[in-house]
């Protein structure tokens, strides 16, 4: 009969999958806006670094980060798309 060694039984148990988080979660509408803008920017730029730079850098024309504006409201999404059209026209 095998018995566990003391080192195995003395290990503290940790939760492998943690569901609780102290971080606030985005509302489903905000997540949808974020995804929509990220997808549009990706389709236009097709380069990970360029997409991240566009979404996460402060844009003086928008007076904020495009991803933050998109998450905040539908008007923010429209402003980000308009700015994307100016800086990176489709075509």
PDB file of C-alpha atoms in Angstrom:
ATOM      1  CA  UNK A   1       0.000   0.000   0.000  1.00  0.00           C
ATOM      2  CA  UNK A   2       1.345   3.410  -0.999  1.00  0.00           C
ATOM      3  CA  UNK A   3       1.166   6.297   1.391  1.00  0.00           C
ATOM      4  CA  UNK A   4       1.883   9.855   0.347  1.00  0.00           C
ATOM      5  CA  UNK A   5       5.104  11.337   1.513  1.00  0.00           C
ATOM      6  CA  UNK A   6       4.852  14.183   4.031  1.00  0.00           C
ATOM      7  CA  UNK A   7       6.068  16.677   1.421  1.00  0.00           C
ATOM      8  CA  UNK A   8       3.087  15.837  -0.807  1.00  0.00           C
ATOM      9  CA  UNK A   9       0.512  16.245   1.942  1.00  0.00           C
ATOM     10  CA  UNK A  10       2.038  19.442   3.340  1.00  0.00           C
ATOM     11  CA  UNK A  11       1.612  21.351   0.082  1.00  0.00           C
ATOM     12  CA  UNK A  12      -1.039  24.040   0.295  1.00  0.00           C
ATOM     13  CA  UNK A  13      -3.886  23.452  -2.072  1.00  0.00           C
ATOM     14  CA  UNK A  14      -4.451  26.154  -4.633  1.00  0.00           C
ATOM     15  CA  UNK A  15      -7.435  26.721  -6.808  1.00  0.00           C
ATOM     16  CA  UNK A  16      -6.450  25.808 -10.305  1.00  0.00           C
ATOM     17  CA  UNK A  17      -9.161  27.833 -12.018  1.00  0.00           C
ATOM     18  CA  UNK A  18     -10.059  31.085 -10.364  1.00  0.00           C
ATOM     19  CA  UNK A  19     -13.365  32.664 -11.227  1.00  0.00           C
ATOM     20  CA  UNK A  20     -13.209  35.534  -8.794  1.00  0.00           C
ATOM     21  CA  UNK A  21     -11.428  38.672  -9.871  1.00  0.00           C
ATOM     22  CA  UNK A  22     -11.186  42.090  -8.271  1.00  0.00           C
ATOM     23  CA  UNK A  23     -11.004  43.740 -11.679  1.00  0.00           C
ATOM     24  CA  UNK A  24     -14.203  45.351 -12.952  1.00  0.00           C
ATOM     25  CA  UNK A  25     -15.730  43.632 -15.936  1.00  0.00           C
ATOM     26  CA  UNK A  26     -16.928  45.416 -19.035  1.00  0.00           C
ATOM     27  CA  UNK A  27     -20.616  45.441 -19.840  1.00  0.00           C
ATOM     28  CA  UNK A  28     -21.583  43.191 -22.770  1.00  0.00           C
ATOM     29  CA  UNK A  29     -22.303  46.261 -24.918  1.00  0.00           C
ATOM     30  CA  UNK A  30     -18.837  47.648 -24.216  1.00  0.00           C
ATOM     31  CA  UNK A  31     -17.238  44.310 -25.084  1.00  0.00           C
ATOM     32  CA  UNK A  32     -19.173  44.249 -28.360  1.00  0.00           C
ATOM     33  CA  UNK A  33     -18.011  47.782 -29.241  1.00  0.00           C
ATOM     34  CA  UNK A  34     -14.414  46.886 -28.360  1.00  0.00           C
ATOM     35  CA  UNK A  35     -14.530  43.806 -30.563  1.00  0.00           C
ATOM     36  CA  UNK A  36     -16.136  45.643 -33.435  1.00  0.00           C
ATOM     37  CA  UNK A  37     -13.516  48.382 -33.475  1.00  0.00           C
ATOM     38  CA  UNK A  38     -10.624  45.953 -33.024  1.00  0.00           C
ATOM     39  CA  UNK A  39     -11.909  43.868 -35.933  1.00  0.00           C
ATOM     40  CA  UNK A  40     -12.338  46.905 -38.191  1.00  0.00           C
ATOM     41  CA  UNK A  41      -8.857  48.173 -37.388  1.00  0.00           C
ATOM     42  CA  UNK A  42      -7.357  44.722 -37.998  1.00  0.00           C
ATOM     43  CA  UNK A  43      -9.148  44.413 -41.353  1.00  0.00           C
ATOM     44  CA  UNK A  44      -7.783  47.791 -42.376  1.00  0.00           C
ATOM     45  CA  UNK A  45      -4.185  47.567 -41.119  1.00  0.00           C
ATOM     46  CA  UNK A  46      -3.422  43.811 -41.153  1.00  0.00           C
ATOM     47  CA  UNK A  47      -0.399  44.236 -38.894  1.00  0.00           C
ATOM     48  CA  UNK A  48      -0.466  43.395 -35.172  1.00  0.00           C
ATOM     49  CA  UNK A  49       1.952  46.139 -34.149  1.00  0.00           C
ATOM     50  CA  UNK A  50       0.116  48.765 -36.184  1.00  0.00           C
ATOM     51  CA  UNK A  51      -3.272  47.678 -34.785  1.00  0.00           C
ATOM     52  CA  UNK A  52      -2.013  47.814 -31.201  1.00  0.00           C
ATOM     53  CA  UNK A  53      -0.368  51.171 -31.788  1.00  0.00           C
ATOM     54  CA  UNK A  54      -3.514  52.663 -33.316  1.00  0.00           C
ATOM     55  CA  UNK A  55      -5.855  51.355 -30.623  1.00  0.00           C
ATOM     56  CA  UNK A  56      -3.701  51.982 -27.567  1.00  0.00           C
ATOM     57  CA  UNK A  57      -1.787  55.193 -28.271  1.00  0.00           C
ATOM     58  CA  UNK A  58      -3.223  58.586 -27.385  1.00  0.00           C
ATOM     59  CA  UNK A  59      -4.610  60.207 -30.520  1.00  0.00           C
ATOM     60  CA  UNK A  60      -4.641  64.007 -30.477  1.00  0.00           C
ATOM     61  CA  UNK A  61      -7.408  64.098 -33.095  1.00  0.00           C
ATOM     62  CA  UNK A  62      -9.646  62.039 -30.815  1.00  0.00           C
ATOM     63  CA  UNK A  63      -8.250  63.499 -27.597  1.00  0.00           C
ATOM     64  CA  UNK A  64      -7.879  60.012 -26.140  1.00  0.00           C
ATOM     65  CA  UNK A  65      -7.025  56.410 -26.795  1.00  0.00           C
ATOM     66  CA  UNK A  66      -9.226  54.964 -29.557  1.00  0.00           C
ATOM     67  CA  UNK A  67      -9.921  51.754 -27.645  1.00  0.00           C
ATOM     68  CA  UNK A  68     -11.125  53.698 -24.589  1.00  0.00           C
ATOM     69  CA  UNK A  69     -13.438  55.834 -26.708  1.00  0.00           C
ATOM     70  CA  UNK A  70     -14.826  52.784 -28.479  1.00  0.00           C
ATOM     71  CA  UNK A  71     -15.531  51.013 -25.209  1.00  0.00           C
ATOM     72  CA  UNK A  72     -17.253  54.082 -23.753  1.00  0.00           C
ATOM     73  CA  UNK A  73     -20.027  54.665 -26.287  1.00  0.00           C
ATOM     74  CA  UNK A  74     -21.441  54.239 -29.778  1.00  0.00           C
ATOM     75  CA  UNK A  75     -20.425  57.836 -30.492  1.00  0.00           C
ATOM     76  CA  UNK A  76     -16.879  56.840 -29.561  1.00  0.00           C
ATOM     77  CA  UNK A  77     -17.015  53.970 -32.036  1.00  0.00           C
ATOM     78  CA  UNK A  78     -18.141  56.337 -34.779  1.00  0.00           C
ATOM     79  CA  UNK A  79     -15.361  58.804 -33.916  1.00  0.00           C
ATOM     80  CA  UNK A  80     -12.718  56.057 -33.981  1.00  0.00           C
ATOM     81  CA  UNK A  81     -13.958  54.755 -37.339  1.00  0.00           C
ATOM     82  CA  UNK A  82     -13.938  58.285 -38.771  1.00  0.00           C
ATOM     83  CA  UNK A  83     -10.378  58.791 -37.505  1.00  0.00           C
ATOM     84  CA  UNK A  84      -9.336  55.425 -38.965  1.00  0.00           C
ATOM     85  CA  UNK A  85     -10.768  56.532 -42.333  1.00  0.00           C
ATOM     86  CA  UNK A  86      -8.704  59.733 -42.199  1.00  0.00           C
ATOM     87  CA  UNK A  87      -5.430  58.113 -41.150  1.00  0.00           C
ATOM     88  CA  UNK A  88      -5.769  54.834 -43.060  1.00  0.00           C
ATOM     89  CA  UNK A  89      -8.274  55.128 -45.889  1.00  0.00           C
ATOM     90  CA  UNK A  90      -9.790  51.897 -47.170  1.00  0.00           C
ATOM     91  CA  UNK A  91      -8.736  50.903 -50.542  1.00  0.00           C
TER      92      UNK A  91
END
